[in-house]
Short mmCIF file of C-alpha atoms in Angstrom, two decimals:
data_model
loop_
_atom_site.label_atom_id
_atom_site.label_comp_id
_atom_site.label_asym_id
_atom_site.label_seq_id
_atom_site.Cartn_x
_atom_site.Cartn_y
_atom_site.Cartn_z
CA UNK A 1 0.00 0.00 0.00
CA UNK A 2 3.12 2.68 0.96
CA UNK A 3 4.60 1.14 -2.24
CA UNK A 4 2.18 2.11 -4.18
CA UNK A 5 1.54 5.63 -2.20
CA UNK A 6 5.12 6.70 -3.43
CA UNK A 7 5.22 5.06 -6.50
CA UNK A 8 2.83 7.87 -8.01
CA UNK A 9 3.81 10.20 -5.45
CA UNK A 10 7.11 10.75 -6.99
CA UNK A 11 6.29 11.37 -10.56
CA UNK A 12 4.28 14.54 -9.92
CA UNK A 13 6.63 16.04 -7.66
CA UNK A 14 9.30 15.81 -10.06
CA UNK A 15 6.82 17.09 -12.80
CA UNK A 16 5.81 19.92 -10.24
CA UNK A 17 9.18 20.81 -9.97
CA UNK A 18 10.04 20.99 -13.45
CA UNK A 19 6.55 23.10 -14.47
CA UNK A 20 8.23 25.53 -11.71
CA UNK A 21 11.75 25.49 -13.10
CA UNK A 22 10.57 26.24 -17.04
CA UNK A 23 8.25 28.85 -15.37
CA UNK A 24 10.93 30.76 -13.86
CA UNK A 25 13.65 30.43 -16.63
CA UNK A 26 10.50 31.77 -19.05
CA UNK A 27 10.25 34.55 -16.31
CA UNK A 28 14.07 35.85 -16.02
CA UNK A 29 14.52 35.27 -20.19
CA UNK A 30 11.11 36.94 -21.13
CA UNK A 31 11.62 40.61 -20.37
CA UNK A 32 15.43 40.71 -21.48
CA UNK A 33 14.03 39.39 -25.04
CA UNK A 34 13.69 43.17 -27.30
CA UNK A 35 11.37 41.45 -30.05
CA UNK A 36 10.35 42.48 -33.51
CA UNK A 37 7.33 43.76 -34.03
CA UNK A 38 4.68 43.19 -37.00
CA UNK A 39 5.09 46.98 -37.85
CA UNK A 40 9.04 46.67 -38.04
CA UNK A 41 8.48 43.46 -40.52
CA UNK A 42 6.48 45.92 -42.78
CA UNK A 43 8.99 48.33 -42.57
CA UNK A 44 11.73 45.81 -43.99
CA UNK A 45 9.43 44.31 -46.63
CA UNK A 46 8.53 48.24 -47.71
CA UNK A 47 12.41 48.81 -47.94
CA UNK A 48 12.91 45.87 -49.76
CA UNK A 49 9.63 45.36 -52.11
CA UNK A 50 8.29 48.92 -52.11
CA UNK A 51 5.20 48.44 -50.68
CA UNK A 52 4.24 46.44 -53.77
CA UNK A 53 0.73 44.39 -53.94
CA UNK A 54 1.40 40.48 -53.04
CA UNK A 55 -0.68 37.68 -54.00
CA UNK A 56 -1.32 35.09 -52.09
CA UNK A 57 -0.75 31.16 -53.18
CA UNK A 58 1.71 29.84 -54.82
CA UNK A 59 4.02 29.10 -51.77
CA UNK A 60 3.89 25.85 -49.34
CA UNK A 61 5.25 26.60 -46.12
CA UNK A 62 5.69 24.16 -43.92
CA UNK A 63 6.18 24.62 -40.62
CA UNK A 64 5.55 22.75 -37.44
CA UNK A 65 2.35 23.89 -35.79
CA UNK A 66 4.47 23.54 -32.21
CA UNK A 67 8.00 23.61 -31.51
CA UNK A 68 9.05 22.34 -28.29
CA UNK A 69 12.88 23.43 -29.37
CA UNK A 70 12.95 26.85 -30.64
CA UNK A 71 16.56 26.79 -31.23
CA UNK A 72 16.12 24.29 -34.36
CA UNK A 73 12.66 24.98 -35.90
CA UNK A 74 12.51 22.84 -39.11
CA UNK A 75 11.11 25.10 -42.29
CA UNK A 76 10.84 24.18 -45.71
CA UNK A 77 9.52 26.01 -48.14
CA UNK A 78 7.98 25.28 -51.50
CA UNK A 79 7.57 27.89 -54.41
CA UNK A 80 4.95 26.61 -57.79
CA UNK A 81 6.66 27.68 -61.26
CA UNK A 82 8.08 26.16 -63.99
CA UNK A 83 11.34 27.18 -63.41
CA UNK A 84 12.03 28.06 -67.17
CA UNK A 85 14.29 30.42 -68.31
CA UNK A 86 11.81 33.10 -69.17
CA UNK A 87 9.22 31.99 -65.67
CA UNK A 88 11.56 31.80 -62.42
CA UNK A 89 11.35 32.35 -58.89
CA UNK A 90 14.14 34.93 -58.25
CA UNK A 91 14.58 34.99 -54.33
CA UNK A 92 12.25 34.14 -51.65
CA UNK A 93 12.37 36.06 -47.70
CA UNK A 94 11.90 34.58 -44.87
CA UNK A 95 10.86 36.69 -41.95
CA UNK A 96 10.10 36.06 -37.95
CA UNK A 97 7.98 38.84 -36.65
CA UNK A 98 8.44 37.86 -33.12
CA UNK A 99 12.67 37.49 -33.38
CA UNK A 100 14.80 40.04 -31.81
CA UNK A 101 15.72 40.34 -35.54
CA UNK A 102 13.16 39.43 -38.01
CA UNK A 103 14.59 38.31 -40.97
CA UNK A 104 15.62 34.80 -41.25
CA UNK A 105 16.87 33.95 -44.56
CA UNK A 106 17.42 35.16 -48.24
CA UNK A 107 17.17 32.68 -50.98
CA UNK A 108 18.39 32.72 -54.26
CA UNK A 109 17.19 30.80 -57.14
CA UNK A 110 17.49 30.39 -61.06
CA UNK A 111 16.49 28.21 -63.84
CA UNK A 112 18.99 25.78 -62.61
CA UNK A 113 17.54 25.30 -59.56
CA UNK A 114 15.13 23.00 -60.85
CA UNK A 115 12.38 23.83 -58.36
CA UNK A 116 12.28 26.39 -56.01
CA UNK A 117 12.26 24.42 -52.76
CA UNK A 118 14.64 24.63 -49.74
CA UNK A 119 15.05 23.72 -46.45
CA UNK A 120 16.90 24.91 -43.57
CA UNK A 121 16.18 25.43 -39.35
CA UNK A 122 15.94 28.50 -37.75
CA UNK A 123 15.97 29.84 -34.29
CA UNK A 124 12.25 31.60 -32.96
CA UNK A 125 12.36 33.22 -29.38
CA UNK A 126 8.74 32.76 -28.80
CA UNK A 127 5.08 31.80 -30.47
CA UNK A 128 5.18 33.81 -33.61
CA UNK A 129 4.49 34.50 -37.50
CA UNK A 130 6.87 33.37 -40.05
CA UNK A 131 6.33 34.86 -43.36
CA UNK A 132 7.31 33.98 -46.41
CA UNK A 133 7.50 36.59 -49.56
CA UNK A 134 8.45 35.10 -53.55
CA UNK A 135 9.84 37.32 -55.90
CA UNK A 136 9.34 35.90 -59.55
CA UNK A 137 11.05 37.12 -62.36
CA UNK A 138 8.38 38.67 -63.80
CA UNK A 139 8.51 40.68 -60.68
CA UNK A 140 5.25 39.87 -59.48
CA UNK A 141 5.57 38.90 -55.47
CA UNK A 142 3.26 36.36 -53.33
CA UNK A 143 3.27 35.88 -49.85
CA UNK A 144 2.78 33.14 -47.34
CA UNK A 145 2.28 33.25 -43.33
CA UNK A 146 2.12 30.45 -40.72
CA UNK A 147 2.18 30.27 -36.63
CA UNK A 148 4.61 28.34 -34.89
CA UNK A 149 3.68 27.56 -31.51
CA UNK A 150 7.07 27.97 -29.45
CA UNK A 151 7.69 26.04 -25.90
CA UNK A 152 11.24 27.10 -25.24
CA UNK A 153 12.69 29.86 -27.09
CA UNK A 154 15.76 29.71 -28.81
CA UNK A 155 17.76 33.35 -29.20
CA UNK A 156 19.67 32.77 -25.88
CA UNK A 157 17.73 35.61 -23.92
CA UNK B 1 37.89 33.03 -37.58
CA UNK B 2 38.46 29.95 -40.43
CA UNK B 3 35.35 27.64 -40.61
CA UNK B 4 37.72 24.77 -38.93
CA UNK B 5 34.60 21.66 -39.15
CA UNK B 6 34.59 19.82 -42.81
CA UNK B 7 31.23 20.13 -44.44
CA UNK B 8 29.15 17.36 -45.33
CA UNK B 9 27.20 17.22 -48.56
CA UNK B 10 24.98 14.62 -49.97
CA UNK B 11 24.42 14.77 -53.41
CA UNK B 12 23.48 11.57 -55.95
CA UNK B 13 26.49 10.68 -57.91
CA UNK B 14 24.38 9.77 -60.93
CA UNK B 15 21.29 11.36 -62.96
CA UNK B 16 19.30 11.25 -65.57
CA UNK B 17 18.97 14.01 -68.30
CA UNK B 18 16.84 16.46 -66.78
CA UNK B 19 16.26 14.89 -63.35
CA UNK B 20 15.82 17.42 -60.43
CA UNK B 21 18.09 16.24 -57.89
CA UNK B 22 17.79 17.40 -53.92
CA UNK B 23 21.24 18.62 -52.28
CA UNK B 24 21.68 18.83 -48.53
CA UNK B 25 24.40 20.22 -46.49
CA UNK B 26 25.72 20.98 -43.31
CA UNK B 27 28.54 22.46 -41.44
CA UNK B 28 29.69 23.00 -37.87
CA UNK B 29 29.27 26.57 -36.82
CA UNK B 30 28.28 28.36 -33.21
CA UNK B 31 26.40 30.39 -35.58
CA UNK B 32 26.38 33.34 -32.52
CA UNK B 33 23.73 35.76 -32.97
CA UNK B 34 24.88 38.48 -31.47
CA UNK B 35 21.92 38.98 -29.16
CA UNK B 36 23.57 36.89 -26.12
CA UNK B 37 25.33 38.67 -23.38
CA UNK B 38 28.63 36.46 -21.73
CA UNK B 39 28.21 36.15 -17.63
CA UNK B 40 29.62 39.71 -17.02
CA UNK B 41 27.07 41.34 -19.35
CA UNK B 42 29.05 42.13 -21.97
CA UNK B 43 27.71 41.26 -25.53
CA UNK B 44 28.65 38.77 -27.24
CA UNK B 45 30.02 39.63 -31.19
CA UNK B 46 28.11 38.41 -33.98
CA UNK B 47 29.90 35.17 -35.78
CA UNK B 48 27.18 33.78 -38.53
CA UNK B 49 28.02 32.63 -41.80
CA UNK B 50 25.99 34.83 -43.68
CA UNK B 51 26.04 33.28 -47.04
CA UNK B 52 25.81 29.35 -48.68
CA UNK B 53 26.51 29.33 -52.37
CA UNK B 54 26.39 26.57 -54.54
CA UNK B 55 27.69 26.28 -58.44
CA UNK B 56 27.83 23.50 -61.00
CA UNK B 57 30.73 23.88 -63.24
CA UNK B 58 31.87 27.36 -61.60
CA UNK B 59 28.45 28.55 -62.47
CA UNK B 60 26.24 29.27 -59.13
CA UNK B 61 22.79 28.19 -59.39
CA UNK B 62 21.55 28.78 -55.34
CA UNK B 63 22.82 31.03 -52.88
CA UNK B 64 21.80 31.44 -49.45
CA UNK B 65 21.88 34.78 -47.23
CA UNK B 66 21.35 33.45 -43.27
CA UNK B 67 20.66 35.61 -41.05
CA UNK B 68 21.62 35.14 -36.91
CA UNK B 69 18.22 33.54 -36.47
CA UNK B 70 19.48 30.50 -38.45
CA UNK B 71 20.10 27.81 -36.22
CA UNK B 72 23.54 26.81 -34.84
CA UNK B 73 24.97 24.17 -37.57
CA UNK B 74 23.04 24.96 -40.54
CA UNK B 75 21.35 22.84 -42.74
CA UNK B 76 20.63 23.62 -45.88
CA UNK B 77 18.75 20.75 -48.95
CA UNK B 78 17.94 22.44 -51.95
CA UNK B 79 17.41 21.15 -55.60
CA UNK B 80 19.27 21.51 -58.89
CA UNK B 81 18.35 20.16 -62.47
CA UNK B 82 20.69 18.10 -63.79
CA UNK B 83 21.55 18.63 -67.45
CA UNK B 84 25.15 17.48 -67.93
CA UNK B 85 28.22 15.62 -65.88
CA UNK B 86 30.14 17.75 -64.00
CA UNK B 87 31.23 19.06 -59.95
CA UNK B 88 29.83 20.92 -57.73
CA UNK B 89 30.98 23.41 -55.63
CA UNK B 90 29.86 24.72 -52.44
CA UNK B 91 31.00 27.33 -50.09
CA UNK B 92 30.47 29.05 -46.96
CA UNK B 93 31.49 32.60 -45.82
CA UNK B 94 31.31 33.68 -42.62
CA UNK B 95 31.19 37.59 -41.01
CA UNK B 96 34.99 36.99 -40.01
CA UNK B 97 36.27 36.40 -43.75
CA UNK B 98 36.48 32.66 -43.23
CA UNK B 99 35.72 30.49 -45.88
CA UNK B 100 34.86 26.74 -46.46
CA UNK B 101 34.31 24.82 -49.94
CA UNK B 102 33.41 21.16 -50.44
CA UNK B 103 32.91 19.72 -54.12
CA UNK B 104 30.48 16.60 -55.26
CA UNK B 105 31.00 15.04 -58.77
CA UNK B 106 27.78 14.23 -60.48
CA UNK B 107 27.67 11.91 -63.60
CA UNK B 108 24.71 12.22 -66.08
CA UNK B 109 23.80 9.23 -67.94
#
């Protein structure tokens, strides 16, 4: 009977006492985090697109919908075109609007590329947007936007 | 600082004409932000490599610009269409001038 009294006793303390340790670590890291802001994303896009129109489609972003590990978020993106020589994707942006700094990567592509698909993992301090913008080479852009769902940051407070 | 850790690439070492082949890298790197502060509060320096370039036949087809919230020992997988036998070549470049290159024949049947 005391066997099995401390036999599920145990667990739960141990689980109490970790709920309490990621609560404080979440409190001392949280207010030393500056974060980007939705408003300084649209600054950066405006600098870099000009405030052009985007459409929307066109780009698969794939993200998980929860990320225990925010230091290595898994992202792959996924941009439709042909890919000929005359109908590209030029670049595509990658932006975090809850990062201390919000843009994440640049990408590159040309004909050669084959398809415009990469993959990479990125670092997200806390629940957040990641966007997505495609430039073709027509010039037209499209834009993409998922939430990740972040557990433990990852920029190092 | 030099990249010191060897890349590793996987690439297919044979195609077919016109075959879109996936690429995937990584590298060692701390890949410091720039956002941490050390134990006596002083900031630690930004150290990223800030850009990934790949070419087939000295002719680059992908490049990559990371930015500090990449995660600590990138990975990158893209894709490139194969048309003709030949090496790759990719490098690294990091914000201290360092450089690292790694090469992949491919053979197109």
């Amino acid at each position: 009977m005391t066997f099995h009294h401390d036999a599920t006793r145990v667990p739960s303390r141990r689980r109490a006492l970790q709920m309490a340790g990621v609560a404080a670590l979440a409190a001392v890291l949280a207010p030393r985090l500056s974060r980007a802001t939705e408003a300084q994303v649209a600054d950066e896009m405006k600098a870099l697109f000009g405030g052009k129109t985007m459409g929307e489609g066109k780009i698969k972003l794939d993200l998980p919908e929860i990320a225990e590990n925010g230091l290595v978020v898994p992202i792959n993106i996924d941009v439709e075109s042909p890919m000929s020589e005359t109908d590209f994707v030029r670049s595509v942006h990658v932006f975090a609007d809850g990062n201390p700094l919000p843009q994440v990567v640049t990408y590159h592509f040309t004909p050669e590329s084959g398809k415009a698909s990469a993959s990479t993992r990125m670092r997200l301090a806390q629940t957040q947007n990641v966007i997505a913008v495609a430039e073709m080479s027509s010039g037209a852009l499209y834009s993409a936007k998922a939430q990740v769902k972040v557990t433990i940051g990852g920029c190092g407070g | 600082m030099a990249i010191k850790s060897t890349p590793r690439v996987r690439v297919p070492a044979q195609a077919k004409s016109g075959e879109i082949v996936e690429i995937k890298t990584l590298i060692s790197h701390e890949m410091e932000s720039g956002q941490r502060k050390d134990a006596s509060g002083k900031s630690v320096p930004r150290d990223i490599i800030n850009t990934f370039q790949a070419s087939f036949n000295g002719k680059p087809f992908f490049t990559a610009e990371w930015f500090p919230s990449i995660s600590a020992n990138p990975f990158q997988s893209f894709f490139y269409k194969a048309k003709e036998s030949g090496a790759f070549t990719f490098s690294w470049k990091d914000d201290q001038g360092g450089e690292q290159t790694a090469t992949a024949k491919l053979t197109v049947a």
